[in-house]
mmCIF file of C-alpha atoms in Angstrom:
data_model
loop_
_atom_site.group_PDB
_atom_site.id
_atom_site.type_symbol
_atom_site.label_atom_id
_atom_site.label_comp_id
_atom_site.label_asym_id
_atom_site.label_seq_id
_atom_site.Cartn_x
_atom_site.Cartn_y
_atom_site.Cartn_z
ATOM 1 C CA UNK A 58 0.000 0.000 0.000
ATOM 2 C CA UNK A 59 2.714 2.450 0.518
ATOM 3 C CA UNK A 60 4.580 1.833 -2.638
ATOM 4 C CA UNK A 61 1.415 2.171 -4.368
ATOM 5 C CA UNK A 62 0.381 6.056 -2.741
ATOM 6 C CA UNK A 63 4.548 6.757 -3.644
ATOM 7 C CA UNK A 64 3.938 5.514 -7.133
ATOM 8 C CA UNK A 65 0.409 7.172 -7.113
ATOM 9 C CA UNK A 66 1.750 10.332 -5.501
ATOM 10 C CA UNK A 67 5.074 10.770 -8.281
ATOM 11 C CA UNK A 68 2.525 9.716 -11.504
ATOM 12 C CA UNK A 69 0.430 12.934 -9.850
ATOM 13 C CA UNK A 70 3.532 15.043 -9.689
ATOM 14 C CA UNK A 71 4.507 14.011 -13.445
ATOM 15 C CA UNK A 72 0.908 14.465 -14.589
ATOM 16 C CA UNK A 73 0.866 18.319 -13.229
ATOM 17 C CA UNK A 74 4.376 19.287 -14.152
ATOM 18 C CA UNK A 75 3.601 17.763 -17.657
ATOM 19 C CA UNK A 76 0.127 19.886 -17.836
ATOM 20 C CA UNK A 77 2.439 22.604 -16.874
ATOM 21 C CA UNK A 78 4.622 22.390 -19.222
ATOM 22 C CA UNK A 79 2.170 22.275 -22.174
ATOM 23 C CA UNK A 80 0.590 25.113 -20.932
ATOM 24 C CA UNK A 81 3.931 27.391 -21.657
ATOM 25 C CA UNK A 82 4.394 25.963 -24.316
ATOM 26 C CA UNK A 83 1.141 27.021 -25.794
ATOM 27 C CA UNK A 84 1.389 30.267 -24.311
ATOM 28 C CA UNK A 85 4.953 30.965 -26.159
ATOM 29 C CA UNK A 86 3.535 29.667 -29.343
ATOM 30 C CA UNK A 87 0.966 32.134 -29.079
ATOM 31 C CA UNK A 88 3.152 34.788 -28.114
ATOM 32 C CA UNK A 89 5.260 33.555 -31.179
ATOM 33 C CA UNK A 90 2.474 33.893 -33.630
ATOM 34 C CA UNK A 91 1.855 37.136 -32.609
ATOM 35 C CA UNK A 92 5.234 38.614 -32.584
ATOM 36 C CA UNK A 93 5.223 37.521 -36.176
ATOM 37 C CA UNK A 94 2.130 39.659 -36.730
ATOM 38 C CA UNK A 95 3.285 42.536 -35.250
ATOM 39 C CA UNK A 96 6.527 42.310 -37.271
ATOM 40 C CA UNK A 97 4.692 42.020 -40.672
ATOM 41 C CA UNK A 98 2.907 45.134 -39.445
ATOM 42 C CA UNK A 99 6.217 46.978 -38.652
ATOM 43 C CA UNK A 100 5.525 47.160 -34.948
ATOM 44 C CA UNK A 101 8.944 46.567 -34.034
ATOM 45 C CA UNK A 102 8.794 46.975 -30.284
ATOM 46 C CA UNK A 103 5.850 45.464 -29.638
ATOM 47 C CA UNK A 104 7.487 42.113 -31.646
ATOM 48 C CA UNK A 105 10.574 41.916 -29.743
ATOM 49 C CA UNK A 106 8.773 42.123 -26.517
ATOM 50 C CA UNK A 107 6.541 39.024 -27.277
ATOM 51 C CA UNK A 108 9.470 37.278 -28.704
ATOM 52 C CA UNK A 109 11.514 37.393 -25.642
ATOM 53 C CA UNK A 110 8.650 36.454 -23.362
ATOM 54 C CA UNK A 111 8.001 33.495 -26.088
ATOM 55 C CA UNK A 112 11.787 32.553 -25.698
ATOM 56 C CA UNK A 113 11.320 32.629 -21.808
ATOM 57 C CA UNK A 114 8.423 30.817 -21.344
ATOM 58 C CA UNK A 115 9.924 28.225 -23.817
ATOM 59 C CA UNK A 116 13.248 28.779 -24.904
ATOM 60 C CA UNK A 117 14.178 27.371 -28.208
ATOM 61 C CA UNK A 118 16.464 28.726 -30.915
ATOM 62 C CA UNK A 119 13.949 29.927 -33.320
ATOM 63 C CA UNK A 120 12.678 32.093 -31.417
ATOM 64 C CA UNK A 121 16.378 33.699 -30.478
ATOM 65 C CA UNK A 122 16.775 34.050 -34.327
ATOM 66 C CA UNK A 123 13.473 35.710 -34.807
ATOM 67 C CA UNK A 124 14.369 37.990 -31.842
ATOM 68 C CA UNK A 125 18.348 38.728 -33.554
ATOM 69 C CA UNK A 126 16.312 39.447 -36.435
ATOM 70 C CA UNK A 127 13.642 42.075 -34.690
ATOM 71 C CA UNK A 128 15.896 43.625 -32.166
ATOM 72 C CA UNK A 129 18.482 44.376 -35.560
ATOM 73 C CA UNK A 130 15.432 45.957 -37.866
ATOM 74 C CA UNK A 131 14.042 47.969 -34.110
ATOM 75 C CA UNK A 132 17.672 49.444 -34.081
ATOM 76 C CA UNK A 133 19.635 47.445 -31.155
ATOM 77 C CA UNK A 134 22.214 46.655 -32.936
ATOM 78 C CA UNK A 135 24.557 45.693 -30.246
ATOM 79 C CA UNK A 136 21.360 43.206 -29.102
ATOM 80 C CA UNK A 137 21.112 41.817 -32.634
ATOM 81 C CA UNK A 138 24.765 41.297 -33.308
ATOM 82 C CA UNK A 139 24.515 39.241 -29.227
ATOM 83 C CA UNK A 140 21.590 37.426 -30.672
ATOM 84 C CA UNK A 141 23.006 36.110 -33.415
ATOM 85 C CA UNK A 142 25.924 35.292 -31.876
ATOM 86 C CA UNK A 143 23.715 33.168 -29.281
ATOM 87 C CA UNK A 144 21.974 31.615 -32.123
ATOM 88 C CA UNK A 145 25.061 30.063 -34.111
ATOM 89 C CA UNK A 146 26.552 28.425 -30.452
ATOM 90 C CA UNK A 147 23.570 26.736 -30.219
ATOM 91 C CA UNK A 148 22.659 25.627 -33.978
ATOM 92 C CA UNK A 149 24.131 22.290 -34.899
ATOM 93 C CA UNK A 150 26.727 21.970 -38.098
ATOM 94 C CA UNK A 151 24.266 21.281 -40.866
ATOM 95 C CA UNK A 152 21.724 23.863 -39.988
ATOM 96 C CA UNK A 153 20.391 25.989 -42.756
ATOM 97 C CA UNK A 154 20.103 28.655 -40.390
ATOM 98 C CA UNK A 155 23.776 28.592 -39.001
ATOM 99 C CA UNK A 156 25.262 30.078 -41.819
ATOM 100 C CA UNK A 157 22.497 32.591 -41.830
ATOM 101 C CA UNK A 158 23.018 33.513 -38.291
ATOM 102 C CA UNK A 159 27.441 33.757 -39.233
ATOM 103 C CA UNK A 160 26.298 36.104 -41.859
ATOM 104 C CA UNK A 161 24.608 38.399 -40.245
ATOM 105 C CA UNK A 162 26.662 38.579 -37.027
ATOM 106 C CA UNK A 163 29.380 39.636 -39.503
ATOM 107 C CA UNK A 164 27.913 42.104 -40.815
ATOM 108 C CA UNK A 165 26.634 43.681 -37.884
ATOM 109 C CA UNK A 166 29.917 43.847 -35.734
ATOM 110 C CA UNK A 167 31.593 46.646 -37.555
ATOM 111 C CA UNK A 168 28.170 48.623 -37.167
ATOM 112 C CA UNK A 169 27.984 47.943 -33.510
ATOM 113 C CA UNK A 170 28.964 51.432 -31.052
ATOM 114 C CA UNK A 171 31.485 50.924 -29.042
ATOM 115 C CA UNK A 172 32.347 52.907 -25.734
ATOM 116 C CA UNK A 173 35.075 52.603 -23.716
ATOM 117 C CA UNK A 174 34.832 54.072 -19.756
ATOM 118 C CA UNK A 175 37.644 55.505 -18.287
ATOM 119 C CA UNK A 176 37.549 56.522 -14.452
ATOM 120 C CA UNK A 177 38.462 60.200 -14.161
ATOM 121 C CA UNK A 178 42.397 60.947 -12.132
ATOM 122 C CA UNK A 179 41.034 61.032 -8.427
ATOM 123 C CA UNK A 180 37.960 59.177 -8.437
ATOM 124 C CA UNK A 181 36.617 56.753 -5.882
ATOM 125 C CA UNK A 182 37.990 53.039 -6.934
ATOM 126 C CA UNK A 183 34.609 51.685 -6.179
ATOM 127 C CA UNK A 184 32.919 53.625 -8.639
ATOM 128 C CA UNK A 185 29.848 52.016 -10.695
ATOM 129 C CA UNK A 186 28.029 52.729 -13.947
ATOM 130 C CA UNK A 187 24.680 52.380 -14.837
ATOM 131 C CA UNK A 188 23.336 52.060 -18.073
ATOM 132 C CA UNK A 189 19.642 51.103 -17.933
ATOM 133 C CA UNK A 190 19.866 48.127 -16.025
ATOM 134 C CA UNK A 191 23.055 46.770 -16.497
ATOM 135 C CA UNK A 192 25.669 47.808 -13.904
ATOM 136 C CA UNK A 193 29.432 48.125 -14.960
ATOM 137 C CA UNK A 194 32.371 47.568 -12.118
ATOM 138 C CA UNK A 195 35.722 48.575 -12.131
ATOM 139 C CA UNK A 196 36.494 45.779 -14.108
ATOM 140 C CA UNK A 197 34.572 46.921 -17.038
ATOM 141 C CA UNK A 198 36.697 50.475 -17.212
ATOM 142 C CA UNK A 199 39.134 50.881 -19.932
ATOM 143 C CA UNK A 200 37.421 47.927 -22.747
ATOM 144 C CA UNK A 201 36.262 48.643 -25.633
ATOM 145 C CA UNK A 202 32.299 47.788 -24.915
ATOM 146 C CA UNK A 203 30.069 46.952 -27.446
ATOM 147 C CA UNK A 204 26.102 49.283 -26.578
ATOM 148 C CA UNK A 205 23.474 50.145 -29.157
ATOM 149 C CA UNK A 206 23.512 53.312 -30.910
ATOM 150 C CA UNK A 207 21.557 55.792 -29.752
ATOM 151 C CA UNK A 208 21.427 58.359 -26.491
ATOM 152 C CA UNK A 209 22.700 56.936 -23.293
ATOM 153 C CA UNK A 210 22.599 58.179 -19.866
ATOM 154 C CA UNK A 211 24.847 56.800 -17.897
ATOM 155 C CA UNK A 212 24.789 56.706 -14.006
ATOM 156 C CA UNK A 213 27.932 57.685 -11.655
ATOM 157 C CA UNK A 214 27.355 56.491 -8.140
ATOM 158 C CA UNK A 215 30.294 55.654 -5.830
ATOM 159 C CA UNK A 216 30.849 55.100 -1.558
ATOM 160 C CA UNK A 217 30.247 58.100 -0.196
ATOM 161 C CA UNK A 218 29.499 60.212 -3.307
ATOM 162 C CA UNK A 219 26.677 61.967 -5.103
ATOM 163 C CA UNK A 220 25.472 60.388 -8.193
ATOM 164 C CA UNK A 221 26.156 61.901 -11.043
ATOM 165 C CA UNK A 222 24.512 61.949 -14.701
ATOM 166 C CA UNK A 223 26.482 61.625 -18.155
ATOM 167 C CA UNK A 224 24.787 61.865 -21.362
ATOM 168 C CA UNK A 225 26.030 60.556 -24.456
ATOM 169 C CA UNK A 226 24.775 60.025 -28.224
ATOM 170 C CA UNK A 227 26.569 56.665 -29.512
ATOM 171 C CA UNK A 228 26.914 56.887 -33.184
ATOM 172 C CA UNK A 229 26.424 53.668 -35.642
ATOM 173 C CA UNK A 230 29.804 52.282 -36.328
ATOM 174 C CA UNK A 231 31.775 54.878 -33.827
ATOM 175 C CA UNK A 232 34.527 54.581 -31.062
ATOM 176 C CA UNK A 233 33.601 56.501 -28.332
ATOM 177 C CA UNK A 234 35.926 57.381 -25.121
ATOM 178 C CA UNK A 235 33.914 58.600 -21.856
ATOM 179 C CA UNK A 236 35.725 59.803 -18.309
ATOM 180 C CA UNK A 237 33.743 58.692 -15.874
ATOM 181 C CA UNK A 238 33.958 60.011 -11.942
ATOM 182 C CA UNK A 239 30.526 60.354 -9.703
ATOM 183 C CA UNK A 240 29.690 63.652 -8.009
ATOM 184 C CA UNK A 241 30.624 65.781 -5.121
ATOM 185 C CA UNK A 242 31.135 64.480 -1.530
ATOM 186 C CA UNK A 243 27.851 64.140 0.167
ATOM 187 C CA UNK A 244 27.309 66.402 2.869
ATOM 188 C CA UNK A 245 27.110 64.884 6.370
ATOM 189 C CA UNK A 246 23.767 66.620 7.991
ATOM 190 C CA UNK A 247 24.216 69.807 10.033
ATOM 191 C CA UNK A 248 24.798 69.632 13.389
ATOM 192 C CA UNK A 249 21.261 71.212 15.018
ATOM 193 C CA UNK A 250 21.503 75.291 15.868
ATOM 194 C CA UNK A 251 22.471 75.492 19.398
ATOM 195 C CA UNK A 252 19.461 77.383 20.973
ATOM 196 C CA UNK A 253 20.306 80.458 23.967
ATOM 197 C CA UNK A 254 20.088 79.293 27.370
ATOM 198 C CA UNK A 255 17.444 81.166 29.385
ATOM 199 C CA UNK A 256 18.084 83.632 31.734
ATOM 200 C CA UNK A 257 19.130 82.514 35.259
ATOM 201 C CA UNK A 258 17.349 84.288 37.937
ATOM 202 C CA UNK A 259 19.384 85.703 41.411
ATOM 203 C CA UNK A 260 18.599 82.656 43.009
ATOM 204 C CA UNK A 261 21.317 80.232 41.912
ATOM 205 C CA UNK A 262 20.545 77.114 43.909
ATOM 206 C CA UNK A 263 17.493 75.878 45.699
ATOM 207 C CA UNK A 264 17.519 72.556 47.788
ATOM 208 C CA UNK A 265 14.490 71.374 49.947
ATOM 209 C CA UNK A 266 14.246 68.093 51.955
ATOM 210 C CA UNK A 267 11.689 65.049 50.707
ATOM 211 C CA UNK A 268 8.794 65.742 51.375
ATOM 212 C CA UNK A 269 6.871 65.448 53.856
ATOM 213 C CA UNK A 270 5.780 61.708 54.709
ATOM 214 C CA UNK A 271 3.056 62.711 57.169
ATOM 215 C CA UNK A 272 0.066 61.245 55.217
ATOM 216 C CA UNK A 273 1.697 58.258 54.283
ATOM 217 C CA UNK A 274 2.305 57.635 57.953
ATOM 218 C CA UNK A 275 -1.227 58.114 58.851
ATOM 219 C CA UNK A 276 -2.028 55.506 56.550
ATOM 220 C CA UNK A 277 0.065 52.943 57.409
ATOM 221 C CA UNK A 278 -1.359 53.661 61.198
ATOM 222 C CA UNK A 279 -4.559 52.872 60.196
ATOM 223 C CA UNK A 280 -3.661 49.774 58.240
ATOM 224 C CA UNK A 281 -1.881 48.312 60.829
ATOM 225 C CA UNK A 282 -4.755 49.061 63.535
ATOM 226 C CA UNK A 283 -7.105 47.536 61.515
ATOM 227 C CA UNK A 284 -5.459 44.361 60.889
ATOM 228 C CA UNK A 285 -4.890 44.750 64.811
ATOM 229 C CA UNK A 286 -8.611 44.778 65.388
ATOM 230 C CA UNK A 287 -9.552 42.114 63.323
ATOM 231 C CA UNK A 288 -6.691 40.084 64.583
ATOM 232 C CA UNK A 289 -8.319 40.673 68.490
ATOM 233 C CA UNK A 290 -11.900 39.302 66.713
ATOM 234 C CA UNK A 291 -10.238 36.261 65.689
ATOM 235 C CA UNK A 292 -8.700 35.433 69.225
ATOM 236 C CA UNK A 293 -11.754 36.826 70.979
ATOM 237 C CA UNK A 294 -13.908 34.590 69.341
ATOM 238 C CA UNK A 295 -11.708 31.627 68.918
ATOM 239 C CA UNK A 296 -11.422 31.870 72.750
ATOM 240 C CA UNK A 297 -15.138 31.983 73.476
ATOM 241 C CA UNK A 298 -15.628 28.562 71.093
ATOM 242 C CA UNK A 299 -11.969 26.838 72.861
ATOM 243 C CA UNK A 300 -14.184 27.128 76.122
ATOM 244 C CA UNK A 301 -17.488 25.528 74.714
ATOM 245 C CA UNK A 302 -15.127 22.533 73.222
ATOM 246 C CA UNK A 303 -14.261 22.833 77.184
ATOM 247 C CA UNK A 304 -17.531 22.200 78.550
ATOM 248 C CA UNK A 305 -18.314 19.135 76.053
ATOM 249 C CA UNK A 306 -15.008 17.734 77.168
ATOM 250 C CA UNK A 307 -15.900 17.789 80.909
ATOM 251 C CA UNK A 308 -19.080 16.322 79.888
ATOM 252 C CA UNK A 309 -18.489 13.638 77.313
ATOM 253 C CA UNK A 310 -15.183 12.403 79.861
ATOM 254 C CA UNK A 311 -15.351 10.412 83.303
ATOM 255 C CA UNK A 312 -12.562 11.095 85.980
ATOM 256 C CA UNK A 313 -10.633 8.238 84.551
ATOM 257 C CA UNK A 314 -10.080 10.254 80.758
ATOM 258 C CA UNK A 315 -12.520 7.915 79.524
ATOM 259 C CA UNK A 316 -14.002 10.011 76.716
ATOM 260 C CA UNK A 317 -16.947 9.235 74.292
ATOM 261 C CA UNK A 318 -16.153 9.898 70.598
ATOM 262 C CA UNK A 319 -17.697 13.650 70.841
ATOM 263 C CA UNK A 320 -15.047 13.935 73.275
ATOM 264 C CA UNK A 321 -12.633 13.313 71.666
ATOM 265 C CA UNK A 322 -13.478 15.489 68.942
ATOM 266 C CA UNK A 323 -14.282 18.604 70.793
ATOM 267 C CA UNK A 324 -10.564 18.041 72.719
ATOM 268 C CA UNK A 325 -8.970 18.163 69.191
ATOM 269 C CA UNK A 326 -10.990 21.025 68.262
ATOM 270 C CA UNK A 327 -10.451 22.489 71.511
ATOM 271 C CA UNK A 328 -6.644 22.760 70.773
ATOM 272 C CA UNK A 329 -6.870 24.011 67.090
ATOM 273 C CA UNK A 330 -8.791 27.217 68.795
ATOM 274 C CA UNK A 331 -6.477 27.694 71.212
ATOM 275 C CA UNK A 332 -3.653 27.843 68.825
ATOM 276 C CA UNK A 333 -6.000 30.125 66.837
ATOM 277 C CA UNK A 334 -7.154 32.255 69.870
ATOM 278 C CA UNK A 335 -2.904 32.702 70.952
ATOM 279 C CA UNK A 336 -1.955 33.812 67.418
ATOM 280 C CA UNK A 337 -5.151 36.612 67.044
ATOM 281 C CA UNK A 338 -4.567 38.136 70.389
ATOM 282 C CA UNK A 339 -0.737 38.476 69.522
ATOM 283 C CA UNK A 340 -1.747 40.253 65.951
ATOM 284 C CA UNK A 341 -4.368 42.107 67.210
ATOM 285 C CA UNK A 342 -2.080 43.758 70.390
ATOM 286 C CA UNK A 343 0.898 44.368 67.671
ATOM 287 C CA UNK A 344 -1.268 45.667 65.395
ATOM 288 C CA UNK A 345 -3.232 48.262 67.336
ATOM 289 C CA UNK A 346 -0.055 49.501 68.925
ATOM 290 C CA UNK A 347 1.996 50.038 65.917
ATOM 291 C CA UNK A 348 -0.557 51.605 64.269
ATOM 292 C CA UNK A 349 -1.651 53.875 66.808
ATOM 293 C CA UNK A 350 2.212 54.876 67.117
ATOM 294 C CA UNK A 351 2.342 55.906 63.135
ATOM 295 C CA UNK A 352 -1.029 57.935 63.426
ATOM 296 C CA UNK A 353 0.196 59.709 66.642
ATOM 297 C CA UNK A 354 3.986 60.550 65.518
ATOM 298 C CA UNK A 355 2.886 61.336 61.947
ATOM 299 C CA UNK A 356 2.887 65.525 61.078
ATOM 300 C CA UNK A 357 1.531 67.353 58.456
ATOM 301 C CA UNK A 358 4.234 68.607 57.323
ATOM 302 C CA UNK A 359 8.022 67.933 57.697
ATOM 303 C CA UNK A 360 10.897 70.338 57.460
ATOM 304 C CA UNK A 361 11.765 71.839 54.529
ATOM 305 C CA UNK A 362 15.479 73.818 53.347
ATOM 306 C CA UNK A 363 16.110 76.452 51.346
ATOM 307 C CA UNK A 364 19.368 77.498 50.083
ATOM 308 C CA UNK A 365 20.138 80.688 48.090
ATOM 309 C CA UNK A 366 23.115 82.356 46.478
ATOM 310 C CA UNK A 367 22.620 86.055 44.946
ATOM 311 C CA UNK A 368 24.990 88.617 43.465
ATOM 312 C CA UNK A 369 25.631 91.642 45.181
ATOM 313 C CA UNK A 370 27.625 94.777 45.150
ATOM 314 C CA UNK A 371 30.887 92.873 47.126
ATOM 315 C CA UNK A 372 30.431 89.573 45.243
ATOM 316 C CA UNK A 373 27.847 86.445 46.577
ATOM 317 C CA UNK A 374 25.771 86.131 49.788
ATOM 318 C CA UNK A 375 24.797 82.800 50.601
ATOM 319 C CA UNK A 376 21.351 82.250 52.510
ATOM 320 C CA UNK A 377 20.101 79.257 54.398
ATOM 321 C CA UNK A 378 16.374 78.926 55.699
ATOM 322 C CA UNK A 379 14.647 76.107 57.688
ATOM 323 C CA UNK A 380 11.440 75.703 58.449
ATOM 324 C CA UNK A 381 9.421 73.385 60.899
#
């Protein structure tokens, strides 16, 4: 059973990437058809763009000849002459179209612009150019590259450095020779304006003690006291039910300790209470005592310092003030 889901599960996989497949295919050939169209009609750019999509979604080497062949009557003749050069690496010896495609590589290779970068005395050795998409390094500076004719703007960025733009017009068949170097430094952001510092009045310095705590005292007091009331409750009362287990024990036991079973319970009782009774009456006296020592020490207010220094005509006085 599980050989038959793996062989189930890889005929599924098969089945999909084979609809897939089709599916492109189709698609290109469509694309194909039309770029044909739009070439009889002289719609150049509109060809070459489904072309290349048709060679993407299915590559094949028909379609890069078509392509050679539309990108060379649109213009790109550095594309073409590419093109064409694609085309005969992958055509086998015998192909009617291989000799086509040496032919008109050929002939487009002397028409081809060429441009050779050189990076101006004193520019960044990281600098890059941009032209259109395709980034050139370092490494690209001082060949002889082969572009389409036409205007160029080329893009001078570098570490550091502003870009800069350089336009160019690349003749059919022409050498060109550009110095290349990006922009100015960029500037680092100014610092922020240092703003006046206000005026200082006579009084230089001013201290004052924290302040004051006499609420907070209070409040404790009264927390304390209550817990010390309620712990007097619980003793009080624990006390009054220790002596009613008391009074079953005398009853429920002969002078012998003989004690029925309600004796015995209202002894073990009787002890739990006591325990509880000893522990309230402790609470309840340390509670009421410390609190009524925080709510009769607490004050209002506490002291409070103030310390002064003004100018006068023989220099400073200092002045120190306390108040209760």
């Amino acid at each position: 059973m599980q050989r038959l889901t793996t062989s189930l599960s890889a005929l599924a996989l098969v089945v999909l990437s084979s609809r897939a497949a089709h599916a492109q295919a189709a698609a290109a050939e469509a694309l194909f058809t039309s770029a044909r169209q739009a070439m009889a009609k002289g719609d150049f750019r509109t060809a070459c763009e489904q072309f290349r999509e048709s060679a993407r979604l299915d590559p094949a080497v028909g379609t890069d000849f078509n392509l050679a062949d539309c990108e060379e009557k649109r213009g790109r003749l550095a594309t073409a002459w590419q093109l064409f050069l694609t085309v005969e690496d992958r055509l086998p010896k015998g192909d009617d179209r291989l000799a086509i495609a040496e032919t008109r590589a050929r002939a487009l290779s002397p028409r081809v612009p060429k441009v050779t970068l050189r990076l101006a005395a004193g520019a960044p050795r990281d600098t890059v150019v941009h032209d259109g998409a395709t980034e050139l390094g370092p490494a690209s500076f001082g060949v002889e590259l082969p572009m389409d004719p036409g205007d160029h703007e080329f893009l001078v960025s570098a570490g550091g450095r502003e870009a800069r733009t350089i336009h160019a017009s690349l003749a059919e068949g022409k050498s060109t020779s550009i110095e290349v170097s990006p922009g100015a430094p960029k500037k680092l952001d100014a610092p922020p304006e240092a703003t006046a510092a206000p005026a200082q009045p006579n009084v230089l310095a001013e201290t004052r003690d924290a302040p004051p705590s006499g609420s907070g005292s209070r409040t404790l007091g009264w927390v304390l006291g209550g817990v010390g009331v309620v712990g007097l409750g619980v003793g009080a009362t624990a006390t009054v039910l220790a002596m009613g287990k008391k009074r079953t024990v005398d009853e429920s036991c002969d002078a012998a300790k003989a004690c029925s079973q309600a004796g015995v319970d209202a002894a073990h009782s009787g002890r739990t209470l006591e325990a509880v009774s000893l522990a309230g009456l402790v609470v309840g006296v340390v509670g009421v005592s410390a609190g009524a020592y925080f709510i009769l020490s607490s004050r209002d207010e506490g002291p409070q310092t103030t310390a002064a220094i003004a100018p006068t005509s023989q220099g400073f006085s200092l002045s120190v003030r306390r108040t209760w």
